[in-house]
Amino acid sequence: MQSALSHPVARVCVDVHLPHLDRPFDYLVPPELSSQAQPGVRVRVRFAGRLVQGFVLSRNQASTHRLQPIERVFSDLPVLTPQIARLCREVADRYAGTMAEVVKAAVPPRHARAENAARARDDHPASAASPVWSATDDPWAAYTGGDGLLKRLAAPTNTRVVWSPRPDEDPAERITDMVTAALPRGPVVIVAPNAREVNRIHCALKSRFDARRICLLTADQGPQARYSAFVHALTGRCDIVVGTRAAAFAPVDSPAALLCWEDVDESLVDPQRPGWHAREVMALRAGMNDATSLVVGGFARSVETQGWVEAGWAVSLTPTRPVIRTWAPRVKADPTDSTAAASHARIRDRVFPVVRAAIAAGPVLVQVPRRGYVPNLVCQNCREPARCPTCAGPLTLASAQAQPHCSWCRSDPVTVAAGTAVAAGTAYSCRNCGSQQLRAAAVGVDRTAEELTRSFPGVPIVSSSGDHMVHQVDDTPAVVIATPGSEPDAPGGYTAVVLLDAASMASRPGLRSSEGTLRRWMYAANKARPGSSVIIAASPTLGLVQAFLRWDSAWWAARDLAERSELHLPPTVRSATIEAGTETLLGVVEQLQPIDHPSWRFIGPIPLEDQRSRLLLSAPRAQGHAFVSAIKEVAAEHSKSTKLQSLQVRVDPYHWGVDT
């Protein structure tokens, strides 16, 4: 402990998010606060005439500035450990953000009651013995190099693995195997994209470990429960941390292993500035310790982790081809998209007998990409997307009896031409051909449930979507219709899985659409019983469908990465987006272009809404540090001048382009 006499200066990370103020500031430690104002504690200081919060980073002997005193120490608990503070600094530099922005995500808001209750507990179950991994009936023998993974996790090495699970197994069980191997060396941190996946992993862990050794860190816990779990992890009362994206900053020292599940999921990207990805945070954290291993897994492989494998930074761990051929579901491709026959039946004639036979043996899963009844309407004549006459938003249909309405402004129903009387409202007329008749461009889960009720009379129909999610169904005959990510669990697995509108999903624009689509297909197919049929409504000639048929997401990721390399697209290059007014962005281009980097690319400014524009920038990965530093310098110059418009900067954004 450092005293006010020998170290009277506290270096504080102040909660100010302006880029030109991204540095620690010195404050005087009053003698009465000296024993509390230690590195890592939360304090209140005066900054620019305002009282703001901050964190003490270090105690120093002197400063060259005239200092103001620390106003208050909230608690003597050091919630920002030195390792996490260093990680926050690296993440901020990686994404051209400020350290205060990252610390805000890493350390949850203080909850005094939860902190006092957690510190009062005197149990330390982390000292209990860990289960020992047994090679009897080893499921890892099905993987190329799987026998060596657990041995390396048990040794003090910095193993880096990109893992693709078997098509028939529960990934949570394999994650528990890895935790069992690594835990004797130290704590383990596991990050999953949502609370549902976290709970699934948590249940698997509780089957082998004392529940008191496991901390859950999720956004939906509530302030008190989340901060209580944070304090338990900080004080060493648990040695397994499972949570959503912010758990990548879990306050455990020198973790033995970091596990990231389903890194393709967009939920692992922080929506706030600077927009870090949990996978990249864990990769930076693994690089800070030579004895910390990193495992990134998922049904579909991301192009980023495929780049790690091809660069030699990580190794690939996939099931052997004989195992995939034995245990992969029997996938059949229906070359005609079922949306073309939406007026007759959502399941086509060739698929109908398979589904009816499967229902007799148990539940059948039908995946539908969209929620609602008819989420998109187009002109009956020219297929022009139907737009609201008031705000130009897309028109949707809530039910068979309802009139079309705008999904943006929620205005009065729009009247359309029909053979019967219609409700009063603004008249619709196609801007392209003048037609007043509409048809469905896509069919949602509610319309599909309505049609399948007629196709399978007497069979229970279960609908599950984001606004009404069903978590589990019985192992009895039923048709379960679900949107991607909301598929209920079936105890014995589904007797058949049908992926509707797959062709339209495969053809969606965007750099991230293909890997996200493949993940949704494989996630649903994983819920089928071994040997059951999986029917996908798309042509087998599509490359993405081929990857699904072969259960080979690594092949698709390698192909996608090669194409991006030829086109100089992320992640083969470092990229950034800057949003501001058009004139401001033209000035940004002038500031960056004089820098001696002719390989940097500038696209835009591209007009957006609200009189703003977007500038797309990219640079070779070898110049990534200079690229990010130059962008941050420009952002800092704009933030310190009240005459210049502020910039919204995102480095290596999840989405690239304008239509996000």
XYZ file of C-alpha atoms in Angstrom:
660
model
C 0.000 0.000 0.000
C 1.361 3.399 -1.005
C 0.992 6.321 1.415
C 0.200 9.969 0.798
C 3.644 10.963 2.094
C 5.715 8.849 -0.304
C 3.261 8.697 -3.231
C 0.873 11.663 -2.948
C -0.106 11.706 -6.635
C -2.776 9.479 -8.165
C -2.857 8.946 -11.912
C -6.532 8.662 -12.837
C -8.382 7.446 -15.927
C -11.183 10.008 -16.047
C -14.583 9.105 -17.473
C -14.345 11.536 -20.389
C -14.741 10.110 -23.901
C -13.226 12.892 -26.024
C -10.378 11.529 -28.183
C -8.029 14.453 -27.503
C -8.334 13.779 -23.751
C -7.510 10.068 -23.980
C -4.769 10.071 -21.353
C -4.546 9.756 -17.561
C -4.587 12.863 -15.375
C -2.788 13.505 -12.094
C -4.671 14.305 -8.873
C -3.546 14.953 -5.328
C -4.394 12.275 -2.765
C -5.632 13.785 0.515
C -4.057 12.110 3.563
C -7.461 10.953 4.845
C -8.081 9.080 1.537
C -4.579 7.676 1.096
C -5.296 4.181 2.399
C -8.352 3.864 0.128
C -7.159 5.567 -3.075
C -5.095 2.629 -4.262
C -4.681 1.499 -7.897
C -7.899 0.080 -9.319
C -10.435 1.829 -7.084
C -13.297 3.999 -8.326
C -13.030 7.690 -7.412
C -14.744 11.006 -8.020
C -12.671 13.933 -9.254
C -13.281 17.403 -10.577
C -12.590 17.759 -14.295
C -13.210 20.952 -16.310
C -15.441 22.237 -13.520
C -17.560 19.062 -13.338
C -17.530 16.164 -10.922
C -16.889 12.947 -12.855
C -15.931 9.396 -12.004
C -12.628 7.743 -12.734
C -10.286 4.925 -11.777
C -6.898 5.189 -10.107
C -4.276 3.630 -12.379
C -1.175 4.185 -10.247
C 0.307 6.173 -7.360
C 3.314 8.369 -8.114
C 5.765 10.425 -6.120
C 5.443 13.718 -7.994
C 3.783 15.560 -10.852
C 4.727 18.528 -12.992
C 1.203 19.979 -12.866
C -0.759 21.933 -10.325
C -3.068 19.311 -8.880
C -6.630 19.210 -7.648
C -7.504 16.759 -4.876
C -9.545 13.598 -5.246
C -13.053 14.385 -4.041
C -14.194 10.923 -3.012
C -13.304 7.236 -3.016
C -16.438 5.160 -3.566
C -14.941 1.925 -2.272
C -11.531 0.530 -1.431
C -12.232 -2.482 -3.690
C -9.832 -2.372 -6.694
C -12.357 -3.164 -9.436
C -9.989 -2.287 -12.299
C -7.120 -4.750 -11.991
C -3.746 -3.975 -13.629
C -4.260 -6.714 -16.249
C -7.711 -5.446 -17.228
C -6.477 -1.844 -17.296
C -3.721 -2.853 -19.683
C -6.226 -4.811 -21.782
C -8.566 -1.811 -21.961
C -5.683 0.331 -23.182
C -4.825 -2.166 -25.923
C -8.452 -2.498 -27.012
C -8.809 1.283 -27.197
C -5.671 1.539 -29.339
C -6.850 -1.360 -31.532
C -10.184 0.325 -32.307
C -9.178 4.021 -32.255
C -11.299 4.596 -29.161
C -10.630 6.015 -25.728
C -9.671 3.985 -22.703
C -12.588 5.460 -20.739
C -15.034 4.053 -23.301
C -13.587 0.564 -22.965
C -13.370 0.687 -19.161
C -17.044 1.619 -19.048
C -17.842 -1.682 -20.761
C -15.312 -3.708 -18.757
C -16.349 -2.582 -15.260
C -20.104 -2.552 -14.544
C -21.674 0.313 -12.557
C -21.206 -0.042 -8.819
C -24.020 -1.480 -6.744
C -23.175 -0.848 -3.082
C -25.568 -3.410 -1.621
C -24.325 -6.157 -3.944
C -20.697 -5.270 -3.230
C -21.128 -5.345 0.539
C -23.030 -8.636 0.432
C -20.489 -10.287 -1.849
C -17.507 -9.153 0.235
C -19.161 -10.355 3.426
C -19.348 -13.933 2.191
C -16.551 -16.140 3.396
C -16.885 -19.136 1.074
C -14.116 -20.012 -1.373
C -15.292 -23.037 -3.348
C -12.568 -22.408 -5.935
C -10.173 -24.410 -3.772
C -12.214 -27.583 -4.289
C -10.721 -30.363 -6.378
C -11.478 -30.318 -10.094
C -12.747 -33.384 -11.953
C -10.087 -35.228 -13.891
C -10.516 -35.768 -17.610
C -10.864 -39.426 -18.569
C -9.946 -40.728 -22.024
C -12.531 -43.502 -21.771
C -14.851 -43.286 -24.770
C -13.012 -40.145 -25.805
C -15.226 -37.981 -28.096
C -12.156 -35.926 -29.042
C -10.772 -38.894 -30.972
C -13.194 -37.892 -33.731
C -11.168 -34.709 -34.338
C -7.942 -34.335 -36.268
C -5.481 -33.534 -33.482
C -8.203 -33.684 -30.842
C -6.219 -36.014 -28.590
C -3.525 -33.361 -28.169
C -5.851 -30.418 -27.475
C -6.739 -31.335 -23.899
C -3.109 -32.151 -23.121
C -2.010 -28.716 -24.324
C -4.819 -27.009 -22.402
C -3.597 -28.773 -19.266
C -0.030 -27.544 -19.854
C 1.196 -23.926 -19.374
C 1.112 -23.041 -23.077
C -0.535 -20.375 -25.205
C -2.379 -22.772 -27.495
C -4.605 -21.039 -30.071
C -7.304 -23.172 -31.666
C -10.157 -22.580 -34.119
C -12.687 -25.312 -33.392
C -15.617 -26.644 -35.447
C -17.790 -29.118 -33.497
C -19.144 -32.429 -34.705
C -22.573 -32.179 -36.357
C -24.244 -34.549 -33.882
C -22.862 -33.466 -30.523
C -23.736 -30.872 -27.919
C -21.004 -28.181 -28.073
C -21.605 -27.340 -24.415
C -20.318 -30.783 -23.435
C -17.098 -30.296 -25.398
C -16.649 -26.836 -23.852
C -16.990 -28.489 -20.447
C -14.258 -30.962 -21.450
C -11.914 -28.085 -22.252
C -12.715 -26.366 -18.956
C -11.998 -29.623 -17.102
C -8.576 -29.863 -18.744
C -7.543 -26.229 -18.241
C -9.021 -25.445 -14.820
C -6.256 -27.022 -12.679
C -3.883 -24.372 -14.087
C -6.111 -21.391 -13.356
C -9.430 -19.647 -14.066
C -11.330 -20.101 -17.329
C -13.423 -17.440 -19.104
C -16.153 -18.443 -21.575
C -18.005 -15.968 -23.803
C -21.175 -16.798 -25.769
C -23.343 -14.519 -27.917
C -26.573 -14.541 -25.893
C -28.101 -15.545 -22.581
C -29.623 -18.694 -24.077
C -26.229 -20.082 -25.103
C -24.751 -18.981 -21.768
C -27.440 -20.897 -19.873
C -26.862 -23.996 -22.024
C -23.122 -23.928 -21.243
C -23.860 -23.183 -17.598
C -26.077 -26.273 -17.295
C -23.345 -28.460 -18.788
C -20.753 -27.031 -16.391
C -22.963 -27.594 -13.335
C -23.106 -31.306 -14.175
C -19.370 -31.556 -13.335
C -18.540 -28.606 -11.101
C -19.880 -27.048 -7.928
C -22.276 -24.301 -9.027
C -20.597 -21.894 -6.588
C -17.432 -22.060 -8.677
C -19.260 -20.628 -11.696
C -20.068 -16.938 -12.236
C -22.615 -15.769 -14.785
C -22.021 -12.337 -16.335
C -24.834 -11.387 -18.685
C -26.494 -8.115 -19.566
C -29.984 -9.320 -18.597
C -29.065 -10.221 -14.995
C -29.921 -6.795 -13.671
C -27.529 -4.321 -11.981
C -27.397 -6.029 -8.574
C -26.940 -9.629 -9.748
C -24.432 -8.645 -12.405
C -22.277 -6.582 -10.043
C -22.457 -9.304 -7.395
C -21.142 -11.859 -9.907
C -18.448 -9.385 -10.979
C -17.251 -8.997 -7.364
C -17.252 -12.775 -6.879
C -14.987 -13.201 -9.888
C -12.795 -10.286 -8.796
C -12.279 -11.633 -5.277
C -11.513 -15.188 -6.393
C -14.727 -16.789 -5.145
C -15.265 -18.448 -8.514
C -12.848 -19.728 -11.124
C -15.185 -20.263 -14.102
C -16.764 -17.190 -15.679
C -19.465 -17.628 -18.328
C -21.143 -14.654 -19.930
C -21.975 -12.533 -22.919
C -19.556 -10.187 -24.707
C -18.535 -8.042 -21.688
C -17.334 -11.220 -19.935
C -14.271 -11.010 -22.201
C -13.064 -8.466 -19.595
C -13.850 -10.767 -16.641
C -11.662 -9.662 -13.677
C -9.668 -12.858 -13.184
C -5.877 -12.777 -13.110
C -3.844 -14.897 -15.516
C -6.646 -17.090 -16.918
C -5.584 -20.541 -18.048
C -7.942 -20.520 -21.034
C -10.263 -18.161 -22.891
C -13.116 -19.774 -24.844
C -15.248 -17.869 -27.356
C -18.313 -19.624 -28.775
C -20.054 -18.608 -32.054
C -17.845 -15.636 -32.894
C -19.800 -15.169 -36.146
C -22.758 -13.836 -34.157
C -23.121 -10.047 -34.346
C -24.145 -9.957 -30.669
C -20.467 -10.254 -29.747
C -19.860 -6.772 -31.201
C -20.328 -3.918 -28.721
C -22.835 -1.447 -30.227
C -21.260 1.452 -28.352
C -18.024 3.137 -29.311
C -15.429 1.999 -30.150
C -17.278 -1.146 -31.329
C -14.913 -3.890 -30.139
C -15.536 -7.571 -30.882
C -15.291 -10.010 -27.955
C -13.226 -12.413 -30.087
C -10.580 -9.759 -30.721
C -10.575 -8.717 -27.069
C -9.901 -12.305 -26.027
C -7.183 -12.628 -28.657
C -5.463 -9.526 -27.260
C -5.858 -10.870 -23.737
C -4.376 -14.239 -24.695
C -1.373 -12.447 -26.169
C -0.673 -10.735 -22.850
C 0.137 -14.016 -21.080
C 2.319 -16.826 -22.407
C 0.354 -19.401 -20.390
C -3.156 -18.400 -21.553
C -4.762 -20.542 -24.260
C -7.440 -19.325 -26.669
C -10.152 -21.450 -28.286
C -12.651 -19.911 -30.711
C -15.425 -22.253 -31.836
C -18.666 -22.244 -33.769
C -20.716 -24.200 -36.267
C -19.745 -21.741 -39.005
C -16.183 -20.447 -39.202
C -15.601 -16.724 -39.532
C -13.233 -15.345 -42.147
C -11.212 -13.730 -39.351
C -10.424 -17.020 -37.626
C -9.765 -18.664 -41.005
C -7.203 -15.921 -41.544
C -5.609 -16.858 -38.220
C -5.321 -20.470 -39.386
C -3.855 -19.599 -42.794
C -1.363 -17.210 -41.188
C -0.225 -19.923 -38.770
C -1.314 -17.934 -35.708
C -3.869 -20.619 -34.780
C -4.505 -24.260 -35.635
C -7.705 -25.731 -37.042
C -9.558 -28.427 -35.120
C -12.290 -30.123 -37.164
C -13.896 -33.580 -37.176
C -12.423 -36.093 -39.565
C -14.267 -36.632 -42.837
C -15.313 -40.220 -41.975
C -16.889 -38.919 -38.753
C -18.737 -36.177 -40.627
C -20.039 -38.654 -43.188
C -21.223 -40.913 -40.377
C -22.862 -38.356 -38.088
C -23.891 -35.449 -40.304
C -27.631 -35.167 -40.978
C -28.952 -36.340 -44.338
C -29.326 -33.024 -46.127
C -31.516 -32.815 -49.215
C -31.692 -29.682 -51.355
C -34.972 -28.701 -52.975
C -33.841 -26.621 -55.973
C -37.019 -24.532 -56.088
C -37.444 -21.931 -53.373
C -40.709 -22.532 -51.613
C -41.594 -18.818 -51.619
C -42.528 -19.229 -55.289
C -45.400 -21.456 -54.235
C -46.378 -19.488 -51.155
C -49.961 -19.160 -52.335
C -50.357 -22.947 -52.382
C -48.163 -24.402 -49.613
C -45.014 -23.529 -47.753
C -43.778 -27.110 -48.056
C -43.627 -28.380 -51.595
C -45.058 -31.674 -52.853
C -41.700 -33.494 -52.918
C -41.004 -32.549 -49.298
C -44.485 -33.114 -47.928
C -44.276 -36.959 -47.585
C -40.953 -36.723 -45.750
C -42.357 -34.243 -43.255
C -45.564 -36.207 -42.704
C -43.595 -39.398 -42.027
C -41.278 -37.570 -39.638
C -44.158 -36.044 -37.656
C -45.387 -39.500 -36.760
C -42.119 -40.127 -34.879
C -41.769 -36.791 -33.096
C -41.454 -33.024 -33.564
C -40.407 -31.479 -36.882
C -38.559 -28.153 -37.015
C -39.355 -25.631 -39.758
C -37.016 -22.642 -39.880
C -38.425 -19.429 -41.377
C -36.068 -16.436 -41.778
C -38.585 -13.711 -40.934
C -40.947 -12.807 -38.121
C -44.530 -11.641 -38.507
C -47.114 -12.487 -41.128
C -45.976 -10.886 -44.405
C -42.943 -8.713 -43.600
C -42.420 -7.482 -47.172
C -44.878 -6.504 -49.885
C -44.157 -5.731 -53.537
C -46.156 -4.481 -56.490
C -48.249 -7.231 -58.071
C -47.388 -5.977 -61.540
C -43.690 -4.980 -61.602
C -42.399 -6.390 -58.279
C -41.263 -2.937 -57.114
C -40.952 -2.888 -53.283
C -44.086 -1.339 -51.794
C -43.368 1.890 -49.955
C -45.408 3.998 -47.547
C -46.851 7.129 -49.227
C -46.024 9.130 -46.084
C -42.426 8.183 -45.163
C -41.361 5.720 -47.917
C -40.987 2.941 -45.364
C -41.656 -0.721 -46.277
C -45.237 -1.935 -46.189
C -46.070 -5.057 -44.217
C -49.127 -7.157 -43.458
C -49.969 -8.181 -39.882
C -52.651 -10.772 -40.683
C -54.903 -12.037 -43.442
C -57.682 -9.676 -42.372
C -55.513 -6.597 -41.837
C -54.699 -3.835 -44.287
C -51.041 -3.137 -45.238
C -49.296 -0.693 -42.912
C -45.891 0.959 -42.703
C -43.331 -0.707 -40.430
C -41.535 2.625 -39.926
C -44.066 5.334 -39.125
C -46.905 2.976 -38.073
C -49.349 5.242 -39.891
C -52.973 4.425 -40.691
C -53.541 1.331 -42.851
C -52.858 1.810 -46.542
C -55.780 1.053 -48.841
C -55.133 -1.128 -51.865
C -57.255 -2.051 -54.856
C -59.283 -5.208 -54.334
C -62.572 -6.771 -55.287
C -64.167 -5.851 -51.966
C -64.396 -2.739 -49.854
C -61.280 -1.759 -47.940
C -60.660 0.247 -44.790
C -60.151 3.967 -45.024
C -56.592 5.203 -45.261
C -53.943 6.566 -47.590
C -54.250 5.042 -51.056
C -51.291 3.015 -52.320
C -50.013 3.404 -55.852
C -46.789 1.913 -57.201
C -44.258 4.635 -57.981
C -42.946 2.613 -60.911
C -46.050 1.422 -62.802
C -48.990 2.935 -60.945
C -50.538 -0.407 -60.005
C -52.566 -0.512 -56.778
C -52.289 -4.253 -56.141
C -49.743 -5.941 -53.872
C -48.328 -9.407 -53.341
C -46.074 -11.007 -50.738
C -42.333 -10.841 -51.346
C -41.521 -12.821 -48.212
C -43.601 -14.848 -45.802
C -43.124 -14.731 -42.043
C -43.470 -17.255 -39.264
C -47.123 -16.397 -38.528
C -48.249 -16.881 -42.141
C -46.271 -20.125 -42.311
C -47.976 -21.392 -39.144
C -51.364 -20.553 -40.639
C -50.610 -22.510 -43.823
C -49.102 -25.525 -42.060
C -52.133 -25.727 -39.802
C -54.206 -26.381 -42.911
C -51.623 -28.800 -44.341
C -51.356 -30.909 -41.170
C -54.787 -30.882 -39.484
C -54.793 -32.204 -35.962
C -51.021 -31.771 -35.499
C -49.970 -29.247 -32.817
C -48.299 -26.149 -34.296
C -45.727 -24.318 -32.146
C -44.408 -20.893 -33.185
C -41.206 -19.403 -31.753
C -39.638 -16.077 -32.658
C -37.709 -13.251 -31.041
C -40.812 -11.569 -29.590
C -42.286 -14.867 -28.345
C -39.566 -17.471 -27.811
C -40.290 -21.057 -26.826
C -37.269 -22.649 -25.153
C -38.222 -26.335 -25.212
C -40.853 -28.639 -26.734
C -41.937 -32.153 -25.816
C -40.724 -35.199 -27.687
C -44.166 -35.716 -29.227
C -45.521 -35.178 -32.761
C -45.677 -31.455 -33.581
C -44.633 -28.901 -36.168
C -42.318 -26.293 -34.647
C -41.952 -23.104 -36.706
C -39.115 -20.853 -35.585
C -37.004 -17.950 -36.755
C -33.192 -18.380 -36.736
C -31.822 -18.388 -33.209
C -35.172 -19.069 -31.525
C -35.399 -22.795 -32.289
C -36.636 -24.636 -29.178
C -34.705 -27.585 -27.812
C -36.252 -31.027 -28.279
C -35.158 -33.675 -25.700
C -34.462 -36.381 -28.280
C -33.833 -34.107 -31.228
C -36.086 -33.291 -34.166
C -37.175 -36.051 -36.501
C -36.735 -33.691 -39.477
C -35.628 -30.122 -40.112
C -36.916 -27.977 -42.991
C -35.109 -24.739 -43.906
C -37.546 -22.569 -45.840
C -36.625 -19.559 -48.006
C -33.000 -20.668 -47.922
C -32.285 -19.400 -51.428
C -33.297 -15.866 -50.479
C -31.140 -16.076 -47.332
C -28.147 -17.240 -49.372
C -28.517 -14.347 -51.818
C -28.674 -11.542 -49.274
C -26.143 -8.748 -49.896
C -23.426 -7.868 -47.424
C -20.009 -9.212 -46.527
C -21.333 -10.915 -43.388
C -24.496 -12.447 -44.810
C -23.016 -15.747 -46.039
C -21.255 -16.790 -42.839
C -24.270 -15.733 -40.785
C -26.627 -17.709 -43.017
C -24.446 -20.827 -42.866
C -24.325 -20.583 -39.071
C -28.135 -20.405 -38.874
C -28.518 -23.468 -41.089
C -25.949 -25.523 -39.186
C -27.349 -24.449 -35.829
C -30.815 -25.720 -36.822
C -29.450 -28.932 -38.381
C -27.537 -29.675 -35.174
C -30.903 -30.085 -33.437
C -31.918 -33.003 -35.676
C -31.718 -36.587 -34.481
C -28.819 -38.620 -35.913
C -29.813 -39.932 -39.314
C -32.796 -37.598 -39.648
C -33.528 -35.653 -42.822
C -32.708 -31.973 -43.235
C -34.370 -30.328 -46.231
C -33.095 -26.988 -47.486
C -35.129 -24.943 -49.962
C -32.277 -23.893 -52.250
C -30.350 -25.146 -55.251
C -27.484 -27.565 -54.475
C -25.307 -25.728 -57.011
C -24.923 -22.706 -54.720
C -21.517 -22.659 -53.039
C -22.995 -21.849 -49.639
C -25.410 -24.767 -49.929
C -22.501 -27.014 -50.929
C -20.674 -26.063 -47.728
C -23.806 -26.970 -45.775
C -24.279 -30.278 -47.598
C -20.655 -31.220 -46.857
C -20.769 -29.778 -43.326
C -17.563 -27.931 -44.134
C -17.665 -24.309 -43.034
C -13.849 -24.136 -43.091
C -13.899 -24.707 -46.862
C -16.397 -21.878 -47.333
C -14.431 -19.529 -45.046
C -11.221 -20.236 -46.994
C -12.985 -19.530 -50.284
C -14.554 -16.355 -48.932
C -11.223 -15.176 -47.532
C -9.461 -15.746 -50.873
C -12.084 -13.704 -52.711
C -11.802 -10.871 -50.202
C -8.019 -10.904 -50.563
C -8.310 -10.402 -54.320
C -10.749 -7.523 -53.849
C -8.846 -5.942 -50.914
C -11.844 -6.242 -48.606
C -11.928 -6.719 -44.807
C -10.571 -8.586 -42.950
C -7.654 -8.978 -45.388
C -7.152 -5.223 -44.924
C -7.622 -2.928 -41.947
C -10.768 -0.904 -42.477
C -12.612 2.010 -40.948
C -15.733 4.091 -41.423
C -16.046 7.779 -40.526
C -19.402 9.538 -40.424
C -19.901 13.305 -40.454
C -21.086 16.036 -42.797
C -19.881 15.878 -46.383
C -17.654 18.954 -46.107
C -16.129 17.639 -42.895
C -15.294 14.319 -44.524
C -13.669 16.055 -47.490
C -11.423 17.794 -44.967
C -10.627 14.432 -43.347
C -9.508 13.074 -46.723
C -7.218 16.078 -47.202
C -5.711 15.499 -43.755
C -5.042 11.800 -44.321
C -3.914 11.804 -47.959
C -0.671 13.781 -47.410
C 0.556 10.931 -45.215
C 3.031 8.828 -47.185
C 0.834 5.739 -47.581
C -0.272 5.513 -51.222
C -1.843 2.082 -50.680
C -4.548 3.524 -48.435
C -7.958 3.607 -50.112
C -10.705 6.218 -49.684
C -14.295 5.616 -50.861
C -16.805 8.435 -50.525
C -18.123 10.547 -48.980
C -21.312 8.488 -49.459
C -24.540 10.394 -48.633
C -26.635 9.071 -45.748
C -29.714 10.403 -44.009
C -29.884 13.539 -41.824
C -27.370 15.440 -43.976
C -24.553 13.123 -42.977
C -22.172 11.105 -45.110
C -19.897 8.119 -44.640
C -16.275 7.688 -45.650
C -14.861 4.196 -46.158
C -11.141 3.723 -45.575
C -8.835 0.717 -45.816
C -5.129 -0.039 -45.593
C -2.894 -3.127 -45.793
C -2.731 -5.048 -42.531
C 1.017 -4.461 -42.338
C 0.281 -0.733 -41.991
C -2.520 -1.229 -39.497
C -0.838 0.570 -36.588
C -0.076 3.679 -38.625
C -3.563 3.549 -40.145
C -5.360 3.498 -36.791
C -3.015 6.116 -35.287
C -3.645 8.525 -38.161
C -7.417 8.132 -37.833
C -7.272 8.690 -34.090
C -5.162 11.840 -34.536
C -7.742 13.262 -36.931
C -10.574 12.403 -34.531
C -8.665 14.053 -31.672
C -8.144 17.233 -33.676
C -11.854 17.471 -34.394
C -12.883 16.739 -30.805
C -10.773 19.545 -29.317
C -12.191 22.199 -31.621
C -15.735 23.433 -31.101
C -15.744 24.768 -34.675
C -15.258 21.329 -36.226
C -17.981 18.726 -36.499
C -17.472 15.622 -34.388
C -16.641 12.388 -36.165
C -18.160 8.959 -35.610
C -15.278 6.548 -36.111
C -15.432 2.757 -36.310
C -12.293 0.713 -36.956
C -12.756 -2.761 -38.451
C -16.558 -2.452 -38.254
C -18.657 -5.582 -38.361
C -20.596 -4.214 -41.321
C -18.824 -2.662 -44.284
C -20.441 -0.209 -46.665
C -23.642 1.786 -46.318
C -26.513 -0.708 -46.160
C -26.097 -2.247 -42.695
